[in-house]
Amino acid sequence: MINEKARIIKSERLADQVFSTVFDSRIAEPAYPGQFVMVGTKSDSRLLRRPISICEADREKGTIRLVYRAVGYGTKELSEAKSGDSFDILGPIGTGFPLDAAQDKKQIILAGGGIGAPPLLQLARALRRTGIGKDSITAVLGYRSMKSGLFLNEEFSAEVNVILSTDDGSVGTRGTVVDALKERDLKPDIIYACGPLPMLKAVKDFAADSFIPAFISLEERMACGMGVCLGCMVKTAGRDSHSHVNNARICTEGPVFNAEEVVL
Amino acid sequence: MNPENINTTVNIAGVSFKNPVMNASGTFGSGMEYYEFVDLNRLGAVVTKGVAPEPWEGNPVPRITETPSGMLNAIGLQNPGIDVFTERDLGFLSEFNTNVIVNVCGHSEDEYLQVVERLSDDDRVNMLEINVSCPNVKKGGIAFGTDPKELQKITAAVKRKSLKPIIMKLSPNVTSIADMAKAAEAGGADAVSLINTLTGMKIDIYKRSFSLANKTGGLSGPAIRPVAVRMVYEASHAVGIPVIGMGGITSAEDAIEFIMAGASAVAVGMYNFHDPSAMIKIIDGIGDFLSENHIADINEIIGCVK
Ligand SMILES: Cc1cc2nc3c(=O)[nH]c(=O)nc-3n(C[C@H](O)[C@H](O)[C@H](O)COP(=O)(O)OP(=O)(O)OC[C@H]3O[C@@H](n4cnc5c(N)ncnc54)[C@H](O)[C@@H]3O)c2cc1C
Ligand SMILES: Cc1cc2nc3c(=O)[nH]c(=O)nc-3n(C[C@H](O)[C@H](O)[C@H](O)COP(=O)(O)O)c2cc1C
Ligand code: FES
């Protein structure tokens, strides 16, 4: 794990309240799709770091990219920062999306609800690099509306097939990514998902009903990101490896879990 | 002054600490997770997360929320129980040249005593810290820590079972910390540590609900530091046994404030989350402070502010 002051080299707005920040960072080297970083604030009174997924890690350039919605103090501060500003970054943290689970699968679905899409972009690239063809992978991306703006969809299109949904139906299917999945009658062999909890529950149920594996990325309030505070728990179906009480740490055993193994 | 000639060793209940800095229980696991940032051999001690006779599930989530210069937590003492702990955590810690202080929790006197008995003759453990002050468990915990009579009674019961020196960890959620420190001393405690977290609450006004599933949580971080310094001062004046001070320590300067108020050693809690290398910086910073101010022995400044 690396703890460093990382310098911003690019910062841009992608959609309403959605921003992209690229850092010069040594974390690019060890980063694996689905892992995240803990970003510090500059405020002396906001002491907890903010967990944000790694959207892209470029080993050659030594950069990582975060794509996030500005919702509160930390994400707003980051969104207003300019090239040259530095932030404390700790990472890469957690397990990622297992790439080998997708080998030999014909219909691989990446389901990204809203601000859940970013970590799936790095996953899409990594899957392609393992030799899986574009035709075997479909990203189903859910947005609020055309008006609030789409983001990352073009970058996904360069790697995989893309299907869209919006809450108001202004583009693609009206509804969630699971609605879009059902409407197209796609027959997934495996699903990788990140997004709001109701969507992840729907993905978990869909996967169970279709007898296919699903790997979902979960969120919870985090204090340490190191596995020690025991703040970020999710209920598990079996005994967890740390406390042996059916409570896994999202920051350490997750954030990506086999949907079967967690109780949502 | 040459840093090599400075003494940073402190003695608490016959146990020698190479320096007065340790982590606060529950903010550092058993040190395993921090190996890339903190060489455990450099710490005065590692203080483990509270351990009970059986595994505890802890509270529902959310368990954590940020507050001004601090945080509220309601973990509820999730822990794997003493069997896994002695095998895994103590096995790991026995590899390092540092003191091991095991933090003990329970729902009843009997549960505390079960853990104490198990560890009493384990030579991988140097001291036991009895957490009678956790605000996040309904039974036990804080009940023993807010009534001086109960505190004295459980301290005496623990002392009868333990060959190890006993540190009683005191709650700040009391009217008189001096009375609580005296009760621990009267029960036979070898040292007291303070402060545990202050009970707090945060409300999410948009959801019209509590920010923590447990409704209340324990406040820690720099927000509580002035309260903690005052309580360390009062406790150290009330008793003859050593005091371990904590509450919002972020720097060597903060640590020295506690030491001057009367703490023989200090613990760093939530700030480990902010800066994983914090304890190493604090240890180095204390050395620099002593050297720059021509203080040959850290013991000279313990309680120097009367
Ligand atoms: C593993 C993981 C990966 C994430 N990846 C992304 C991402 O790629 N893009 C993105 O936009 N968001 C992501 N989030 C959510 C992101 O962490 C929160 O939006 C962010 O912490 C809000 O911080 P703030 O200072 O802006 O808000 P504030 O409301 O000021 O934050 C106050 C406190 O609450 C915590 N908090 C608030 N909302 C959340 C939340 N949803 N999840 C966890 N903690 C929260 C903050 O970390 C902070 O400690 C991720 C969360 C997790 C757990
Ligand atoms: C996440 C968290 C978990 C804690 N767990 C324990 C515990 O298991 N036992 C205990 O005695 N104190 C526990 N504490 C209290 C700390 O050890 C310490 O007394 C308190 O946080 C004040 O120090 P700080 O302000 O430096 O964090 C915990 C604190 C936090 C923040
Ligand atoms: S955030 Fe502390 S254990 Fe996961």
XYZ file of C-alpha atoms and ligand atoms in Angstrom:
658
model
C 0.000 0.000 0.000
C 1.233 3.477 -0.892
C 0.614 6.697 1.045
C 1.689 9.745 -0.904
C 1.037 13.341 -1.747
C -0.132 13.074 -5.321
C -0.197 15.988 -7.752
C -3.131 16.663 -10.040
C -2.189 16.794 -13.702
C -5.667 17.080 -15.215
C -9.025 18.046 -13.883
C -12.311 18.359 -15.772
C -16.077 18.388 -15.440
C -17.796 15.482 -17.219
C -21.478 16.076 -16.450
C -23.695 17.808 -13.914
C -21.783 17.454 -10.601
C -19.547 14.752 -12.091
C -15.813 15.360 -12.298
C -12.650 13.605 -13.415
C -9.277 14.133 -11.768
C -6.002 12.604 -12.948
C -3.095 12.314 -10.511
C 0.568 11.594 -10.966
C 0.721 8.604 -8.671
C 2.858 5.590 -7.850
C -0.409 3.788 -7.125
C -0.793 3.294 -10.911
C 1.743 0.483 -10.793
C 0.095 -1.921 -8.315
C -3.527 -0.868 -9.040
C -5.930 -3.612 -10.085
C -9.463 -3.063 -11.516
C -12.041 -2.511 -8.765
C -9.606 -1.264 -6.150
C -9.985 2.179 -4.607
C -7.994 4.924 -2.897
C -8.613 6.996 0.236
C -8.243 10.711 -0.552
C -7.527 13.216 2.222
C -9.089 16.657 2.469
C -7.111 19.839 2.996
C -9.243 20.842 5.954
C -7.827 20.515 9.473
C -11.264 19.638 10.754
C -12.246 16.960 8.181
C -9.863 14.238 9.163
C -11.286 11.137 7.509
C -10.151 10.292 4.015
C -12.743 9.741 1.284
C -12.926 6.376 -0.523
C -12.982 6.750 -4.342
C -12.632 3.979 -6.916
C -9.793 3.939 -9.383
C -11.376 4.590 -12.793
C -8.158 4.239 -14.759
C -4.587 3.382 -13.883
C -1.959 4.042 -16.544
C 1.239 2.229 -15.594
C 3.311 3.725 -18.387
C 2.439 7.303 -17.548
C 2.237 6.617 -13.809
C -1.200 8.191 -13.449
C -4.492 7.292 -11.851
C -7.848 8.797 -12.670
C -10.784 9.265 -10.310
C -14.302 10.015 -11.551
C -16.716 11.115 -8.872
C -19.864 13.011 -8.043
C -19.330 16.164 -5.977
C -21.710 15.540 -3.092
C -20.060 16.944 0.022
C -17.025 18.718 1.367
C -14.279 16.386 0.169
C -15.512 15.670 -3.323
C -16.341 19.357 -3.888
C -12.871 20.371 -2.732
C -11.332 17.846 -5.119
C -13.538 18.997 -7.992
C -12.426 22.613 -7.494
C -8.722 21.761 -7.300
C -6.492 22.710 -10.233
C -3.571 21.032 -11.972
C -0.554 21.234 -9.682
C -2.570 20.902 -6.444
C -1.697 17.917 -4.279
C -3.793 15.584 -2.148
C -2.910 12.822 0.308
C -3.763 9.510 -1.319
C -3.618 6.050 0.200
C -3.979 2.969 -1.949
C -4.552 0.821 -3.835
C -7.045 -0.653 -1.400
C -9.174 -3.774 -1.408
C -9.769 -6.703 -3.651
C -10.837 -6.076 -7.214
C -13.027 -7.686 -9.848
C -11.742 -11.216 -10.562
C -10.705 -11.276 -14.228
C -10.342 -15.040 -14.514
C -14.040 -15.541 -13.741
C -14.789 -14.036 -17.183
C -12.580 -16.388 -19.187
C -14.548 -18.520 -21.699
C -17.722 -16.498 -21.015
C -19.657 -15.430 -24.140
C -21.815 -12.667 -22.681
C -20.037 -10.589 -20.034
C -22.081 -7.746 -18.532
C -20.614 -4.708 -16.807
C -23.490 -3.013 -14.990
C -22.747 0.530 -13.838
C -25.444 2.517 -12.070
C -24.692 6.254 -12.009
C -21.408 6.999 -10.304
C -20.829 3.230 -10.093
C -19.587 3.192 -13.684
C -16.005 4.463 -13.155
C -14.316 1.317 -11.763
C -15.907 -0.726 -14.580
C -13.947 1.250 -17.174
C -10.644 -0.076 -15.888
C -12.244 -3.514 -15.727
C -13.394 -3.260 -19.366
C -9.848 -2.444 -20.493
C -8.320 -5.195 -18.359
C -10.768 -7.790 -19.700
C -9.966 -6.779 -23.271
C -6.268 -7.100 -22.504
C -6.793 -10.717 -21.446
C -7.840 -11.355 -25.051
C -11.620 -11.260 -24.701
C -13.255 -9.774 -27.832
C -15.333 -6.604 -27.825
C -18.423 -8.560 -28.844
C -18.365 -10.629 -25.682
C -18.581 -7.656 -23.326
C -21.525 -5.276 -22.872
C -21.550 -2.327 -20.502
C -25.020 -1.378 -19.308
C -24.725 2.161 -18.002
C -27.438 3.970 -16.072
C -27.701 7.756 -15.846
C -30.117 10.280 -14.383
C -31.085 12.005 -17.639
C -29.744 13.390 -20.892
C -30.023 16.844 -19.360
C -27.780 16.118 -16.365
C -25.373 14.559 -18.831
C -23.812 11.235 -19.729
C -20.212 10.482 -18.778
C -17.603 7.851 -19.674
C -20.030 6.252 -22.172
C -17.789 7.092 -25.134
C -14.738 5.686 -23.418
C -16.665 2.493 -22.727
C -17.753 2.369 -26.387
C -14.114 2.223 -27.474
C -13.690 -1.028 -25.526
C -17.045 -2.811 -25.323
C -20.668 -2.735 -26.500
C -22.713 -0.132 -24.637
C -26.388 -0.027 -23.661
C -27.814 2.995 -21.876
C -30.625 3.612 -19.462
C -31.868 6.792 -17.810
C -34.191 7.445 -14.887
C -36.463 9.567 -17.104
C -36.098 7.631 -20.354
C -34.497 10.601 -22.128
C -31.883 8.176 -23.536
C -32.011 4.392 -23.741
C -34.288 2.310 -21.564
C -36.358 4.186 -19.009
C -35.416 2.728 -15.613
C -32.399 1.061 -14.104
C -29.596 -0.934 -15.656
C -31.383 -4.114 -14.587
C -34.482 -2.968 -16.486
C -32.255 -2.397 -19.536
C -30.744 -5.850 -19.146
C -34.185 -7.448 -19.037
C -35.619 -5.335 -21.861
C -32.828 -6.353 -24.248
C -33.255 -9.964 -23.184
C -29.500 -10.304 -22.879
C -28.501 -13.685 -21.538
C -25.485 -12.865 -19.394
C -22.981 -15.529 -18.419
C -21.477 -13.297 -15.744
C -22.184 -9.830 -14.331
C -19.802 -7.330 -12.781
C -21.682 -4.473 -11.106
C -21.173 -1.252 -9.211
C -23.867 1.249 -8.275
C -26.523 2.110 -5.715
C -27.627 -0.569 -3.265
C -31.123 -1.192 -4.738
C -29.503 -1.857 -8.115
C -26.954 -4.234 -6.584
C -29.761 -6.105 -4.845
C -31.537 -6.441 -8.181
C -28.333 -7.702 -9.815
C -27.832 -10.213 -7.019
C -31.395 -11.532 -7.444
C -31.134 -11.585 -11.234
C -27.876 -13.563 -11.057
C -29.301 -16.022 -8.550
C -32.421 -16.563 -10.689
C -30.290 -17.105 -13.813
C -27.719 -19.309 -12.040
C -24.832 -17.096 -13.138
C -22.004 -15.545 -11.099
C -22.148 -11.853 -10.190
C -19.424 -9.736 -8.633
C -20.625 -6.543 -7.003
C -18.731 -3.584 -5.558
C -20.130 -2.311 -2.246
C -19.914 0.987 -0.360
C -19.973 1.821 3.323
C -18.710 4.607 5.604
C -14.991 4.151 6.117
C -12.618 5.561 8.681
C -9.328 3.738 8.129
C -9.468 1.927 4.781
C -6.846 -0.337 6.343
C -9.041 -3.033 7.872
C -8.638 -2.003 11.502
C -11.535 0.246 12.536
C -14.205 -2.346 11.677
C -16.534 0.413 10.524
C -17.192 -0.751 6.962
C -18.944 -4.048 7.443
C -21.301 -6.054 5.240
C -23.218 -9.099 6.438
C -21.934 -12.290 4.878
C -23.615 -15.618 4.292
C -20.733 -17.533 5.848
C -18.168 -16.874 8.586
C -15.873 -13.990 7.676
C -12.128 -14.545 7.863
C -11.351 -11.676 10.247
C -13.840 -11.698 13.133
C -15.548 -15.041 12.403
C -19.007 -13.470 12.842
C -20.513 -13.167 9.308
C -19.322 -9.574 8.935
C -16.750 -8.850 6.248
C -14.766 -5.613 5.965
C -15.681 -3.885 2.712
C -12.285 -2.156 2.615
C -10.295 -5.362 2.947
C -12.331 -8.443 1.982
C -14.146 -6.150 -0.539
C -15.156 -3.782 -1.991
C -15.891 -6.433 -4.637
C -17.760 -9.497 -3.389
C -19.264 -12.524 -5.011
C -22.962 -11.570 -4.740
C -23.775 -15.000 -3.301
C -21.515 -14.387 -0.353
C -23.113 -11.196 0.972
C -26.477 -10.431 2.544
C -27.800 -7.091 1.259
C 21.882 17.769 23.045
C 22.884 14.606 21.229
C 19.743 12.505 20.683
C 21.690 9.348 21.625
C 22.156 10.594 25.169
C 18.462 11.217 25.749
C 16.405 8.765 27.732
C 12.897 8.139 26.419
C 12.306 4.983 28.456
C 9.371 5.126 30.833
C 8.298 2.581 33.409
C 4.685 1.673 34.080
C 3.920 -0.853 36.794
C 7.301 -2.525 36.419
C 7.052 -2.753 32.624
C 9.669 -0.809 30.717
C 8.601 1.045 27.535
C 11.337 2.104 25.090
C 9.348 5.259 24.472
C 6.012 6.527 25.747
C 4.091 6.120 22.476
C 1.548 3.394 21.728
C -1.624 3.142 19.696
C -5.069 3.494 21.282
C -7.096 0.287 21.299
C -9.334 -0.277 18.287
C -7.501 2.061 15.935
C -4.616 -0.177 14.875
C -5.905 -3.757 14.902
C -3.013 -5.797 16.233
C -0.583 -3.873 14.058
C -0.643 -6.399 11.217
C -2.426 -4.171 8.732
C -0.029 -1.236 9.243
C 3.213 -3.117 8.613
C 4.093 -0.977 5.585
C 3.837 2.242 7.587
C 4.770 1.454 11.163
C 7.675 -0.724 12.282
C 6.122 -2.220 15.402
C 9.594 -2.575 16.921
C 9.704 1.193 17.243
C 6.550 1.506 19.369
C 6.483 1.645 23.144
C 3.659 -0.869 22.969
C 0.968 -2.275 20.715
C -2.487 -2.134 22.286
C -4.866 -4.606 20.687
C -8.560 -4.165 19.884
C -10.944 -5.239 22.687
C -11.310 -9.014 22.923
C -14.097 -11.013 24.594
C -14.416 -14.727 25.442
C -16.552 -15.388 22.329
C -16.769 -13.616 18.936
C -18.911 -10.438 18.967
C -20.789 -9.260 15.900
C -20.825 -5.595 16.789
C -23.470 -3.060 15.780
C -25.351 -2.568 12.510
C -23.945 -0.093 9.954
C -23.473 2.832 9.599
C -20.955 2.595 12.417
C -18.878 5.624 11.488
C -19.522 9.282 10.881
C -17.221 12.245 10.527
C -17.653 15.191 12.919
C -15.729 18.486 13.249
C -12.097 17.575 14.050
C -13.104 14.062 14.923
C -15.472 11.206 14.346
C -18.187 9.222 16.046
C -17.933 5.450 16.067
C -20.332 2.774 17.193
C -18.443 -0.367 16.246
C -19.844 -2.289 19.194
C -16.582 -4.113 19.891
C -16.761 -6.564 17.025
C -14.030 -9.102 17.746
C -13.145 -12.708 16.905
C -13.091 -13.948 20.509
C -10.149 -15.033 22.612
C -9.424 -18.334 20.798
C -8.741 -16.807 17.387
C -7.081 -13.827 19.044
C -4.501 -15.778 21.030
C -3.624 -17.934 18.063
C -3.529 -15.337 15.280
C -2.913 -11.942 16.865
C -0.655 -12.899 19.744
C 1.193 -15.293 17.456
C 1.900 -12.399 15.126
C 2.836 -9.944 17.879
C 5.285 -12.313 19.553
C 7.651 -11.712 16.599
C 8.235 -8.080 17.572
C 10.330 -6.373 20.166
C 7.611 -4.255 21.743
C 5.258 -4.502 24.696
C 1.887 -6.098 24.078
C -1.109 -4.711 25.939
C -4.324 -6.650 25.414
C -7.551 -4.665 25.683
C -10.284 -6.761 27.320
C -14.051 -6.356 27.013
C -17.062 -8.285 28.281
C -20.812 -8.109 28.876
C -20.473 -9.192 32.489
C -17.847 -9.499 35.197
C -17.631 -13.179 34.430
C -16.802 -12.518 30.765
C -14.004 -10.106 31.666
C -12.590 -12.661 34.071
C -12.638 -15.430 31.455
C -10.398 -13.385 29.161
C -8.155 -12.268 32.007
C -7.657 -15.860 33.164
C -6.820 -17.031 29.655
C -4.113 -14.393 29.282
C -2.842 -14.278 32.812
C 0.096 -16.622 32.260
C 0.602 -16.009 28.529
C 4.133 -14.710 28.280
C 3.432 -12.956 24.972
C 1.331 -10.432 26.899
C 2.900 -7.697 29.047
C -0.179 -5.952 30.436
C -3.957 -6.059 30.277
C -6.104 -3.003 29.669
C -9.634 -3.483 30.953
C -12.137 -1.548 28.865
C -14.913 -0.647 31.295
C -15.755 2.411 29.272
C -17.089 1.460 25.866
C -20.174 3.570 25.206
C -21.348 1.347 22.371
C -22.345 -1.869 24.071
C -25.570 -1.956 26.007
C -24.650 -4.424 28.717
C -21.380 -4.263 30.611
C -18.764 -1.923 29.288
C -19.692 1.506 30.364
C -21.885 0.417 33.316
C -18.737 -0.669 35.166
C -17.018 2.480 34.084
C -19.429 5.115 35.358
C -20.100 3.952 38.920
C -17.053 4.152 41.241
C -18.258 1.257 43.416
C -18.746 -1.037 40.407
C -15.386 0.021 39.043
C -13.578 -0.746 42.273
C -15.320 -4.102 42.499
C -14.473 -5.246 38.991
C -10.917 -3.971 39.311
C -10.439 -6.025 42.463
C -11.985 -9.092 40.784
C -9.680 -8.755 37.775
C -6.647 -8.249 39.996
C -7.401 -11.443 41.897
C -7.291 -13.443 38.640
C -4.377 -11.745 36.923
C -0.652 -12.178 37.214
C -0.229 -9.348 34.709
C -0.261 -5.665 35.603
C -3.734 -4.217 35.081
C -4.589 -0.928 33.390
C -8.171 0.226 33.923
C -9.400 2.251 30.942
C -11.596 5.052 32.201
C -14.624 6.659 30.643
C -14.849 10.439 30.362
C -18.646 10.203 30.602
C -18.583 10.822 34.365
C -18.933 13.786 36.710
C -15.614 13.272 38.467
C -12.739 11.540 36.715
C -10.698 11.881 39.924
C -13.224 9.727 41.811
C -13.087 7.074 39.088
C -9.279 7.016 39.076
C -9.306 6.682 42.870
C -11.799 3.819 42.663
C -9.556 1.980 40.193
C -6.557 2.539 42.444
C -8.504 1.349 45.488
C -9.439 -1.808 43.566
C -5.744 -2.482 43.011
C -5.216 -1.211 39.453
C -1.580 -0.864 38.459
C -2.331 2.030 36.086
C -5.234 3.871 34.494
C -5.642 4.922 30.864
C -7.899 7.708 29.675
C -9.871 8.921 27.943
C -12.138 6.562 26.107
C -14.600 8.234 23.755
C -17.229 10.800 24.791
C -20.782 9.760 23.975
C -22.179 11.828 21.107
C -24.897 11.934 18.486
C -25.257 13.216 14.940
C -28.484 13.651 13.010
C -28.823 13.592 9.245
C -31.321 16.421 8.774
C -32.165 15.445 5.191
C -33.022 11.877 6.115
C -34.485 12.926 9.485
C -32.614 10.063 11.062
C -29.523 9.304 13.107
C -26.231 9.221 11.240
C -25.273 6.060 13.139
C -27.478 2.971 13.260
C -26.740 2.779 16.998
C -28.100 6.372 17.392
C -25.192 7.332 19.662
C -21.491 6.798 19.195
C -18.160 7.580 20.813
C -16.469 10.842 19.890
C -12.719 10.773 19.327
C -10.116 12.941 17.644
C -8.698 16.430 18.226
C -12.191 17.682 19.137
C -11.868 15.919 22.519
C -8.229 16.770 23.238
C -8.749 19.652 25.702
C -11.197 17.533 27.690
C -8.720 14.665 27.689
C -5.783 16.830 28.825
C -7.864 18.221 31.682
C -8.930 14.729 32.752
C -5.388 13.339 32.585
C -4.287 16.246 34.774
C -7.069 15.623 37.314
C -6.593 11.846 37.382
C -2.833 12.027 37.767
C -3.251 14.369 40.717
C -5.835 12.101 42.327
C -3.840 8.862 42.296
C -0.325 7.546 42.769
C -0.455 4.971 39.959
C 0.718 5.896 36.461
C -1.654 7.409 33.904
C -1.660 6.640 30.177
C -3.121 9.624 28.326
C -5.023 9.749 25.055
C -7.677 11.687 23.193
C -7.021 13.525 19.950
C -3.238 13.224 19.800
C -1.953 14.133 16.313
C 1.627 15.308 16.885
C 4.617 15.224 19.217
C 3.459 18.570 20.643
C 0.079 17.075 21.538
C 1.769 14.068 23.129
C 4.050 16.281 25.226
C 1.024 18.276 26.398
C -0.419 15.057 27.860
C 2.925 14.086 29.384
C 3.303 17.481 31.048
C -0.274 17.155 32.335
C 0.754 13.952 34.105
C 0.704 11.064 31.612
C 3.589 8.586 31.832
C 2.764 7.405 28.320
C 0.383 8.349 25.527
C -1.747 6.590 22.948
C -2.633 7.682 19.426
C -6.122 6.776 18.208
C -8.149 8.036 15.279
C -5.260 10.061 13.873
C -3.762 6.777 12.670
C -6.602 6.770 10.121
C -5.655 10.223 8.881
C -1.939 9.505 8.669
C -0.875 5.861 8.860
C 2.688 6.905 9.794
C 1.537 9.257 12.575
C 2.997 7.275 15.481
C 6.479 7.125 13.962
C 6.412 10.896 13.363
C 5.302 11.439 16.954
C 8.090 9.248 18.360
C 10.685 11.092 16.251
C 9.139 14.444 17.159
C 9.313 13.736 20.883
C 13.018 12.917 20.497
C 13.559 16.202 18.649
C 11.661 18.187 21.278
C 13.715 16.710 24.120
C 16.938 17.300 22.247
C 16.136 20.881 21.239
C 15.033 21.754 24.745
C 18.018 20.064 26.445
C 15.909 17.583 28.370
C 18.058 14.537 29.127
C 15.269 12.305 30.372
C 11.615 12.299 29.410
C 10.734 11.387 32.994
C 11.761 14.941 33.981
C 8.716 16.390 32.238
C 6.043 13.859 33.283
C 3.544 15.926 35.243
C 5.834 18.973 35.256
C 2.892 21.338 34.900
C 1.426 21.422 38.368
C -15.136 1.658 -1.938
C -15.823 2.939 -2.341
C -15.611 3.448 -3.610
C -16.230 4.642 -3.994
N -15.986 5.103 -5.255
C -16.578 6.240 -5.661
C -16.348 6.755 -6.981
O -15.582 6.178 -7.762
N -16.960 7.902 -7.329
C -17.797 8.568 -6.467
O -18.343 9.600 -6.834
N -18.020 8.109 -5.221
C -17.441 6.976 -4.787
N -17.691 6.514 -3.517
C -18.527 7.326 -2.636
C -17.638 8.411 -1.995
O -16.808 7.812 -1.026
C -18.467 9.504 -1.296
O -19.250 10.174 -2.230
C -17.536 10.504 -0.601
O -16.927 9.887 0.513
C -18.279 11.753 -0.140
O -17.365 12.557 0.554
P -17.642 14.125 0.724
O -16.569 14.680 1.570
O -17.832 14.747 -0.583
O -19.050 14.149 1.461
P -19.356 14.467 2.975
O -20.806 14.295 3.138
O -18.742 15.763 3.395
O -18.616 13.281 3.714
C -18.682 13.122 5.116
C -18.195 11.737 5.488
O -19.102 10.754 5.004
C -18.460 9.845 4.130
N -19.363 9.502 3.019
C -20.300 10.302 2.456
N -20.941 9.647 1.472
C -20.410 8.408 1.407
C -20.654 7.269 0.596
N -21.585 7.248 -0.366
N -19.905 6.160 0.800
C -18.966 6.140 1.766
N -18.692 7.197 2.572
C -19.399 8.314 2.382
C -17.223 10.589 3.658
O -16.212 9.713 3.230
C -16.850 11.351 4.896
O -16.202 10.542 5.829
C -17.088 5.328 -3.108
C -17.290 4.805 -1.822
C -16.687 3.631 -1.441
C -16.912 3.088 -0.067
C -12.918 3.029 15.646
C -12.551 3.035 17.100
C -12.549 1.827 17.824
C -12.231 1.802 19.167
N -12.212 0.603 19.835
C -11.842 0.556 21.149
C -11.739 -0.696 21.847
O -11.935 -1.777 21.284
N -11.387 -0.669 23.164
C -11.116 0.507 23.821
O -10.792 0.472 25.012
N -11.179 1.698 23.169
C -11.539 1.751 21.869
N -11.582 2.977 21.204
C -11.251 4.210 21.936
C -9.786 4.617 21.688
O -8.896 3.619 22.147
C -9.442 5.958 22.374
O -9.656 5.827 23.764
C -10.284 7.121 21.876
O -10.556 6.994 20.516
C -9.629 8.484 22.124
O -8.414 8.618 21.420
P -8.304 9.383 19.979
O -9.032 10.670 20.122
O -6.833 9.546 19.755
O -8.948 8.484 18.987
C -11.895 3.016 19.839
C -11.882 4.214 19.119
C -12.190 4.243 17.766
C -12.142 5.546 17.019
S -12.654 1.325 6.822
Fe -11.776 0.674 8.684
S -12.047 -1.474 8.583
Fe -12.737 -0.796 6.661
